Amino acid sequence: MNDRINQLTAEVASFTTDNPAKLEEFRISLFGKKGSITLLFEEFKNIPPQEKRLFGQPLNVLKNNALEKIKALSDTLQKTHTVDAGIDYSLPGSPLISGTRHPVSMVKNQICEIFKRLGFVISTGPEIEDDWHVFSALNFPPEHPARDMQDTFFLNQNPDILLRTHTSSVQVRVMEHQKPPIRTISPGRVFRNEAISARSHCIFHQVEGLYIDKNVSFADLRQTLFFFAQEMFGRDTKIRLRPSYFPFTEPSAEMDVSCSLCGGKGCTLCKHTGWLEILGCGMVDPNVLDSVGINSQEYTGFAFGMGIERIALLKYGIRDIRLLFENDVRFLKQFEPTV
Ligand code: DAH
């Protein structure tokens, strides 16, 4: 008996586990109905009284050691394991990586907010368009280069179904369904069949603006855009309008803002001109009003359109447009959400 007590004492001393099921197995192997310690106690009952003193004490020590060991192991396991599902809930969780608002969305929201304050409402239209809304209604002559396969993505070789090349298509849709006065801005994604480089991408975003009412003048256009430029780039921003050409506006202009980096003194961002080109604009061509059933004798209006990526690049001093499309969180995390 002594030998078995000694052997079990050694086994108890060396036993260890981090598995709750193994610990329970160990407990049963000692104290279960047929457990080794239970059996030793059974045997002990039958030992002649004069020998009891010899085995009683070591047997009790063994029992107490074993109970203590089981309790200690069970306590540590309870701290680190739940016994039921075999899942360790105490392990550190996987970190939740929260995203951040994309700079393009931030700039888009900011542009929309500024025009909303002037009473413009947001309108949207489909990305897959027809020739009418992207070109014909906007006074593009049939031979205009923008209609070319080189610039436009046509769907299924169908010259009438295409990905919109600008959000000016939305102004046509709005004018078809709404009577003046109209004051709307249309943010959205546009597509052009262009090689991807640091300066241009085949997918980008624009915001289109349209204002139609009686007696809308070029002075209204200028003042509206001046307000926008100062809100967007700061109070000291100056603007200049340069004559240009778009089929859907007459007269047409391109607007520059004084360089936000050097304040107009000249730097690499503005290529030492002091000015940054940010949008195209003009008075809506009477042909466009007539094509959507608005009386051009009664109403006039202005329109403008700008690229959101371009403004984001200028605002944040980003040198490569491709960074805006790669969704690298290390890049995106640098832009604190403001809107
Ligand atoms: N749609 C033009 C473009 O994609 C931008 C534009 C220029 C829009 C002049 C206008 C405008 O409404 O009046 O380049």
Tab-separated table of C-alpha atoms and ligand atoms in Angstrom:
chain	number	residue	atom	x	y	z
A	1	MET	CA	0.000	0.000	0.000
A	2	ASN	CA	2.805	2.322	0.857
A	3	ASP	CA	4.273	1.888	-2.602
A	4	ARG	CA	0.994	2.883	-4.251
A	5	ILE	CA	0.622	5.886	-1.940
A	6	ASN	CA	4.129	7.015	-2.853
A	7	GLN	CA	3.518	6.476	-6.549
A	8	LEU	CA	0.237	8.421	-6.482
A	9	THR	CA	1.857	11.196	-4.444
A	10	ALA	CA	4.473	11.563	-7.179
A	11	GLU	CA	1.807	11.509	-9.888
A	12	VAL	CA	-0.237	14.198	-8.140
A	13	ALA	CA	2.840	16.360	-7.668
A	14	SER	CA	3.867	16.192	-11.310
A	15	PHE	CA	0.396	16.500	-12.809
A	16	THR	CA	-0.433	19.677	-14.662
A	17	THR	CA	-2.788	20.689	-17.468
A	18	ASP	CA	-4.312	23.711	-19.146
A	19	ASN	CA	-7.225	21.707	-20.414
A	20	PRO	CA	-10.352	21.634	-18.234
A	21	ALA	CA	-11.456	18.263	-19.639
A	22	LYS	CA	-8.104	16.688	-18.721
A	23	LEU	CA	-8.368	18.058	-15.208
A	24	GLU	CA	-11.798	16.497	-14.776
A	25	GLU	CA	-10.444	13.194	-16.103
A	26	PHE	CA	-7.645	13.397	-13.536
A	27	ARG	CA	-10.116	14.110	-10.715
A	28	ILE	CA	-12.223	11.089	-11.651
A	29	SER	CA	-9.151	8.873	-11.920
A	30	LEU	CA	-8.437	9.663	-8.254
A	31	PHE	CA	-11.789	10.279	-6.588
A	32	GLY	CA	-14.320	8.610	-8.879
A	33	LYS	CA	-16.089	5.409	-7.772
A	34	LYS	CA	-13.185	3.397	-9.079
A	35	GLY	CA	-10.628	6.155	-8.562
A	36	SER	CA	-7.239	5.154	-7.160
A	37	ILE	CA	-7.613	7.152	-3.935
A	38	THR	CA	-11.205	5.948	-3.435
A	39	LEU	CA	-9.993	2.350	-3.813
A	40	LEU	CA	-7.144	2.931	-1.386
A	41	PHE	CA	-9.640	4.155	1.198
A	42	GLU	CA	-11.822	1.051	0.575
A	43	GLU	CA	-8.788	-1.103	1.097
A	44	PHE	CA	-7.852	0.867	4.190
A	45	LYS	CA	-11.133	-0.183	5.866
A	46	ASN	CA	-10.011	-3.800	5.744
A	47	ILE	CA	-6.563	-3.307	7.192
A	48	PRO	CA	-6.028	-4.736	10.657
A	49	PRO	CA	-6.375	-1.970	13.311
A	50	GLN	CA	-2.736	-2.197	14.435
A	51	GLU	CA	-1.537	-1.355	10.883
A	52	LYS	CA	-4.022	1.485	10.326
A	53	ARG	CA	-1.744	4.015	11.980
A	54	LEU	CA	0.978	3.153	9.498
A	55	PHE	CA	-1.075	3.953	6.392
A	56	GLY	CA	-3.744	6.353	7.662
A	57	GLN	CA	-1.598	9.420	7.847
A	58	PRO	CA	0.173	9.143	4.446
A	59	LEU	CA	-3.167	8.303	2.824
A	60	ASN	CA	-4.782	11.428	4.250
A	61	VAL	CA	-1.827	13.549	3.166
A	62	LEU	CA	-2.164	12.134	-0.351
A	63	LYS	CA	-5.896	12.864	-0.422
A	64	ASN	CA	-5.418	16.456	0.782
A	65	ASN	CA	-2.562	17.088	-1.650
A	66	ALA	CA	-4.652	15.775	-4.529
A	67	LEU	CA	-7.691	17.886	-3.559
A	68	GLU	CA	-5.550	20.982	-3.217
A	69	LYS	CA	-3.880	20.380	-6.553
A	70	ILE	CA	-7.222	19.937	-8.319
A	71	LYS	CA	-8.605	23.095	-6.743
A	72	ALA	CA	-5.541	25.145	-7.621
A	73	LEU	CA	-5.571	23.973	-11.247
A	74	SER	CA	-9.302	24.519	-11.524
A	75	ASP	CA	-8.955	28.082	-10.172
A	76	THR	CA	-6.319	29.065	-12.719
A	77	LEU	CA	-8.229	27.415	-15.532
A	78	GLN	CA	-11.407	29.248	-14.615
A	79	LYS	CA	-9.567	32.506	-14.943
A	80	THR	CA	-8.525	31.710	-18.507
A	81	HIS	CA	-11.079	29.230	-19.841
A	82	THR	CA	-14.777	28.774	-20.089
A	83	VAL	CA	-15.370	25.129	-19.629
A	84	ASP	CA	-18.301	24.700	-21.992
A	85	ALA	CA	-17.551	25.750	-25.557
A	86	GLY	CA	-13.840	25.115	-25.679
A	87	ILE	CA	-13.384	28.783	-26.655
A	88	ASP	CA	-10.956	30.911	-24.741
A	89	TYR	CA	-12.892	34.108	-24.096
A	90	SER	CA	-10.024	35.585	-22.164
A	91	LEU	CA	-7.773	35.879	-25.224
A	92	PRO	CA	-7.396	39.449	-26.490
A	93	GLY	CA	-9.920	40.201	-29.247
A	94	SER	CA	-8.924	40.943	-32.811
A	95	PRO	CA	-8.683	44.717	-33.183
A	96	LEU	CA	-11.564	46.433	-35.004
A	97	ILE	CA	-9.980	48.553	-37.688
A	98	SER	CA	-12.237	51.511	-38.173
A	99	GLY	CA	-12.194	53.223	-41.543
A	100	THR	CA	-12.140	56.911	-42.258
A	101	ARG	CA	-14.066	59.076	-44.653
A	102	HIS	CA	-12.457	59.164	-48.089
A	103	PRO	CA	-10.982	62.551	-49.088
A	104	VAL	CA	-13.107	62.507	-52.245
A	105	SER	CA	-16.272	62.088	-50.136
A	106	MET	CA	-15.114	64.802	-47.769
A	107	VAL	CA	-14.531	67.287	-50.577
A	108	LYS	CA	-17.797	66.311	-52.249
A	109	ASN	CA	-19.709	66.883	-48.993
A	110	GLN	CA	-18.000	70.185	-48.482
A	111	ILE	CA	-18.871	71.398	-51.999
A	112	CYS	CA	-22.487	70.291	-51.570
A	113	GLU	CA	-22.740	71.996	-48.164
A	114	ILE	CA	-21.549	75.312	-49.588
A	115	PHE	CA	-24.088	75.285	-52.413
A	116	LYS	CA	-26.875	74.021	-50.168
A	117	ARG	CA	-26.438	77.193	-48.140
A	118	LEU	CA	-27.251	79.135	-51.315
A	119	GLY	CA	-30.467	77.171	-51.805
A	120	PHE	CA	-29.188	74.556	-54.255
A	121	VAL	CA	-30.707	71.088	-53.926
A	122	ILE	CA	-28.931	67.846	-54.735
A	123	SER	CA	-29.964	65.791	-57.736
A	124	THR	CA	-28.509	62.615	-59.155
A	125	GLY	CA	-28.791	60.627	-62.368
A	126	PRO	CA	-27.729	57.283	-63.833
A	127	GLU	CA	-24.117	56.413	-64.644
A	128	ILE	CA	-25.212	54.432	-67.705
A	129	GLU	CA	-26.690	57.033	-69.988
A	130	ASP	CA	-27.894	57.576	-73.527
A	131	ASP	CA	-26.490	59.865	-76.178
A	132	TRP	CA	-29.320	62.358	-75.704
A	133	HIS	CA	-28.606	63.210	-72.060
A	134	VAL	CA	-24.815	63.220	-72.331
A	135	PHE	CA	-24.363	64.891	-75.731
A	136	SER	CA	-27.309	65.739	-77.991
A	137	ALA	CA	-29.450	67.697	-75.539
A	138	LEU	CA	-26.309	69.539	-74.480
A	139	ASN	CA	-25.758	70.908	-77.966
A	140	PHE	CA	-22.797	68.691	-78.878
A	141	PRO	CA	-22.496	68.658	-82.670
A	142	PRO	CA	-22.520	65.136	-84.165
A	143	GLU	CA	-18.828	65.322	-85.021
A	144	HIS	CA	-17.679	66.600	-81.616
A	145	PRO	CA	-14.518	64.750	-80.502
A	146	ALA	CA	-15.956	63.984	-77.030
A	147	ARG	CA	-18.377	61.570	-78.692
A	148	ASP	CA	-15.431	59.654	-80.048
A	149	MET	CA	-14.665	56.078	-78.988
A	150	GLN	CA	-11.382	57.480	-77.740
A	151	ASP	CA	-13.109	59.411	-74.975
A	152	THR	CA	-16.347	57.599	-74.307
A	153	PHE	CA	-17.018	54.081	-73.072
A	154	PHE	CA	-19.883	52.679	-75.135
A	155	LEU	CA	-21.748	49.636	-73.903
A	156	ASN	CA	-22.184	46.584	-76.147
A	157	GLN	CA	-20.850	48.536	-79.154
A	158	ASN	CA	-24.089	50.497	-79.033
A	159	PRO	CA	-23.456	54.174	-79.892
A	160	ASP	CA	-26.551	55.157	-77.920
A	161	ILE	CA	-25.695	53.499	-74.583
A	162	LEU	CA	-22.648	54.790	-72.780
A	163	LEU	CA	-21.054	55.583	-69.450
A	164	ARG	CA	-21.580	59.276	-68.792
A	165	THR	CA	-18.481	61.333	-69.453
A	166	HIS	CA	-19.708	64.215	-67.301
A	167	THR	CA	-22.446	64.967	-64.762
A	168	SER	CA	-23.871	67.638	-67.083
A	169	SER	CA	-26.234	64.838	-68.150
A	170	VAL	CA	-28.023	65.274	-64.816
A	171	GLN	CA	-28.889	68.905	-65.589
A	172	VAL	CA	-30.704	67.688	-68.710
A	173	ARG	CA	-32.690	65.188	-66.630
A	174	VAL	CA	-33.576	67.831	-64.038
A	175	MET	CA	-34.678	70.340	-66.681
A	176	GLU	CA	-36.809	67.676	-68.389
A	177	HIS	CA	-38.740	67.040	-65.180
A	178	GLN	CA	-38.789	70.364	-63.390
A	179	LYS	CA	-40.014	73.814	-64.232
A	180	PRO	CA	-37.831	76.831	-63.401
A	181	PRO	CA	-36.779	78.199	-61.037
A	182	ILE	CA	-34.169	75.430	-60.793
A	183	ARG	CA	-31.193	75.495	-58.463
A	184	THR	CA	-29.454	72.169	-58.289
A	185	ILE	CA	-26.082	70.527	-57.827
A	186	SER	CA	-25.364	67.019	-59.029
A	187	PRO	CA	-22.408	65.113	-57.633
A	188	GLY	CA	-21.511	61.820	-59.259
A	189	ARG	CA	-19.070	59.448	-60.878
A	190	VAL	CA	-18.004	59.873	-64.489
A	191	PHE	CA	-16.036	57.750	-66.945
A	192	ARG	CA	-13.604	58.592	-69.706
A	193	ASN	CA	-11.541	56.342	-71.876
A	194	GLU	CA	-8.215	57.796	-70.766
A	195	ALA	CA	-4.899	56.301	-69.781
A	196	ILE	CA	-4.365	56.263	-66.033
A	197	SER	CA	-1.536	58.532	-64.918
A	198	ALA	CA	-0.565	60.737	-61.986
A	199	ARG	CA	-2.827	63.456	-63.355
A	200	SER	CA	-5.822	61.640	-64.814
A	201	HIS	CA	-7.944	58.567	-64.268
A	202	CYS	CA	-10.590	56.812	-66.324
A	203	ILE	CA	-13.059	57.023	-63.429
A	204	PHE	CA	-13.478	60.179	-61.414
A	205	HIS	CA	-16.101	62.395	-59.795
A	206	GLN	CA	-17.662	65.685	-60.737
A	207	VAL	CA	-20.110	68.152	-59.267
A	208	GLU	CA	-22.378	69.903	-61.734
A	209	GLY	CA	-24.290	73.070	-60.859
A	210	LEU	CA	-27.318	74.567	-62.599
A	211	TYR	CA	-29.371	77.672	-61.942
A	212	ILE	CA	-32.312	78.586	-64.188
A	213	ASP	CA	-34.708	81.454	-63.562
A	214	LYS	CA	-35.858	84.724	-65.062
A	215	ASN	CA	-33.082	87.316	-65.413
A	216	VAL	CA	-30.160	85.152	-64.300
A	217	SER	CA	-27.019	86.953	-65.420
A	218	PHE	CA	-23.310	86.323	-65.773
A	219	ALA	CA	-22.832	88.543	-62.704
A	220	ASP	CA	-24.900	86.027	-60.673
A	221	LEU	CA	-22.651	83.245	-61.926
A	222	ARG	CA	-19.524	85.133	-60.995
A	223	GLN	CA	-20.745	86.062	-57.543
A	224	THR	CA	-21.932	82.513	-56.803
A	225	LEU	CA	-18.582	81.047	-57.809
A	226	PHE	CA	-16.674	83.715	-55.886
A	227	PHE	CA	-18.635	82.800	-52.749
A	228	PHE	CA	-17.889	79.126	-53.376
A	229	ALA	CA	-14.153	79.736	-53.890
A	230	GLN	CA	-13.824	81.704	-50.665
A	231	GLU	CA	-15.765	79.123	-48.675
A	232	MET	CA	-13.762	76.283	-50.140
A	233	PHE	CA	-10.240	77.704	-50.229
A	234	GLY	CA	-10.324	80.522	-47.655
A	235	ARG	CA	-11.367	84.161	-47.341
A	236	ASP	CA	-8.320	85.557	-49.133
A	237	THR	CA	-8.995	83.546	-52.278
A	238	LYS	CA	-9.324	85.498	-55.508
A	239	ILE	CA	-10.926	84.216	-58.696
A	240	ARG	CA	-10.508	84.944	-62.364
A	241	LEU	CA	-12.639	83.875	-65.305
A	242	ARG	CA	-10.997	83.093	-68.627
A	243	PRO	CA	-13.025	82.810	-71.846
A	244	SER	CA	-13.440	79.220	-72.970
A	245	TYR	CA	-15.711	77.004	-75.004
A	246	PHE	CA	-18.274	74.349	-74.067
A	247	PRO	CA	-21.078	73.341	-76.446
A	248	PHE	CA	-23.713	73.752	-73.734
A	249	THR	CA	-22.825	77.245	-72.505
A	250	GLU	CA	-22.522	80.596	-74.245
A	251	PRO	CA	-20.513	82.487	-73.212
A	252	SER	CA	-18.300	79.918	-71.530
A	253	ALA	CA	-15.453	80.384	-69.100
A	254	GLU	CA	-12.923	78.559	-67.015
A	255	MET	CA	-12.415	79.677	-63.461
A	256	ASP	CA	-9.070	79.873	-61.688
A	257	VAL	CA	-8.555	80.465	-57.988
A	258	SER	CA	-5.471	82.121	-56.577
A	259	CYS	CA	-3.032	79.399	-55.572
A	260	SER	CA	-3.931	78.128	-52.112
A	261	LEU	CA	-0.319	77.113	-51.448
A	262	CYS	CA	1.612	80.284	-52.313
A	263	GLY	CA	-1.288	82.749	-52.157
A	264	GLY	CA	-0.666	83.771	-55.767
A	265	LYS	CA	3.072	84.461	-55.588
A	266	GLY	CA	3.971	81.465	-57.728
A	267	CYS	CA	5.110	77.964	-56.726
A	268	THR	CA	5.424	74.470	-58.169
A	269	LEU	CA	1.746	73.641	-57.427
A	270	CYS	CA	0.509	76.520	-59.610
A	271	LYS	CA	3.435	76.144	-62.034
A	272	HIS	CA	4.541	79.648	-61.097
A	273	THR	CA	1.399	81.260	-62.494
A	274	GLY	CA	-0.205	82.006	-59.111
A	275	TRP	CA	-3.473	80.486	-60.351
A	276	LEU	CA	-5.128	77.059	-60.230
A	277	GLU	CA	-7.805	76.099	-62.724
A	278	ILE	CA	-10.724	74.502	-60.930
A	279	LEU	CA	-13.894	74.550	-63.012
A	280	GLY	CA	-15.714	75.226	-66.250
A	281	CYS	CA	-18.839	77.368	-66.377
A	282	GLY	CA	-21.027	79.611	-68.470
A	283	MET	CA	-24.499	80.803	-69.338
A	284	VAL	CA	-26.698	77.901	-70.421
A	285	ASP	CA	-26.893	77.946	-74.222
A	286	PRO	CA	-30.443	78.794	-75.423
A	287	ASN	CA	-30.279	75.656	-77.619
A	288	VAL	CA	-30.008	73.538	-74.454
A	289	LEU	CA	-33.034	75.222	-72.859
A	290	ASP	CA	-35.053	74.751	-76.030
A	291	SER	CA	-34.050	71.080	-76.331
A	292	VAL	CA	-35.586	70.335	-72.916
A	293	GLY	CA	-38.689	72.481	-73.467
A	294	ILE	CA	-37.738	75.539	-71.393
A	295	ASN	CA	-38.545	78.809	-73.123
A	296	SER	CA	-35.192	80.472	-73.745
A	297	GLN	CA	-36.921	83.802	-74.378
A	298	GLU	CA	-38.282	83.765	-70.861
A	299	TYR	CA	-35.548	82.055	-68.877
A	300	THR	CA	-31.807	82.248	-68.633
A	301	GLY	CA	-29.402	80.324	-66.444
A	302	PHE	CA	-25.874	79.450	-65.595
A	303	ALA	CA	-24.091	76.129	-65.170
A	304	PHE	CA	-20.750	75.004	-63.892
A	305	GLY	CA	-18.884	71.755	-63.470
A	306	MET	CA	-15.826	70.726	-61.503
A	307	GLY	CA	-13.770	67.613	-60.869
A	308	ILE	CA	-13.830	66.532	-57.223
A	309	GLU	CA	-10.504	64.681	-57.361
A	310	ARG	CA	-8.812	67.742	-58.819
A	311	ILE	CA	-10.063	69.893	-55.951
A	312	ALA	CA	-9.036	67.236	-53.414
A	313	LEU	CA	-5.537	67.106	-54.922
A	314	LEU	CA	-5.195	70.872	-54.728
A	315	LYS	CA	-6.715	71.173	-51.268
A	316	TYR	CA	-4.593	68.466	-49.670
A	317	GLY	CA	-1.470	68.880	-51.794
A	318	ILE	CA	-1.676	65.303	-53.134
A	319	ARG	CA	0.660	64.792	-56.072
A	320	ASP	CA	-0.806	61.656	-57.650
A	321	ILE	CA	-4.505	61.074	-58.389
A	322	ARG	CA	-3.982	57.293	-58.279
A	323	LEU	CA	-3.540	57.475	-54.506
A	324	LEU	CA	-7.233	58.328	-54.309
A	325	PHE	CA	-8.192	55.020	-55.889
A	326	GLU	CA	-5.853	52.571	-54.197
A	327	ASN	CA	-7.687	52.514	-50.856
A	328	ASP	CA	-4.500	52.172	-48.886
A	329	VAL	CA	-5.599	52.885	-45.308
A	330	ARG	CA	-2.185	54.294	-44.459
A	331	PHE	CA	-2.856	57.029	-47.012
A	332	LEU	CA	-6.550	57.482	-46.195
A	333	LYS	CA	-5.964	57.684	-42.431
A	334	GLN	CA	-4.149	60.979	-42.916
A	335	PHE	CA	-7.362	62.832	-43.654
A	336	GLU	CA	-9.320	63.764	-40.581
A	337	PRO	CA	-13.028	63.823	-41.335
A	338	THR	CA	-14.347	67.378	-41.228
A	339	VAL	CA	-17.778	66.967	-42.798
B	1	DAH	N1	-19.045	69.113	-68.316
B	1	DAH	C1	-17.774	69.805	-68.332
B	1	DAH	C2	-16.649	68.779	-68.269
B	1	DAH	O1	-16.898	67.643	-68.033
B	1	DAH	C3	-17.643	70.718	-67.167
B	1	DAH	C4	-18.545	71.874	-67.317
B	1	DAH	C5	-18.086	72.986	-67.961
B	1	DAH	C6	-19.837	71.846	-66.838
B	1	DAH	C7	-18.903	74.098	-68.119
B	1	DAH	C8	-20.664	72.942	-66.980
B	1	DAH	C9	-20.179	74.059	-67.641
B	1	DAH	O2	-21.912	72.958	-66.549
B	1	DAH	O3	-20.984	75.133	-67.768
B	1	DAH	O4	-15.525	69.125	-68.490
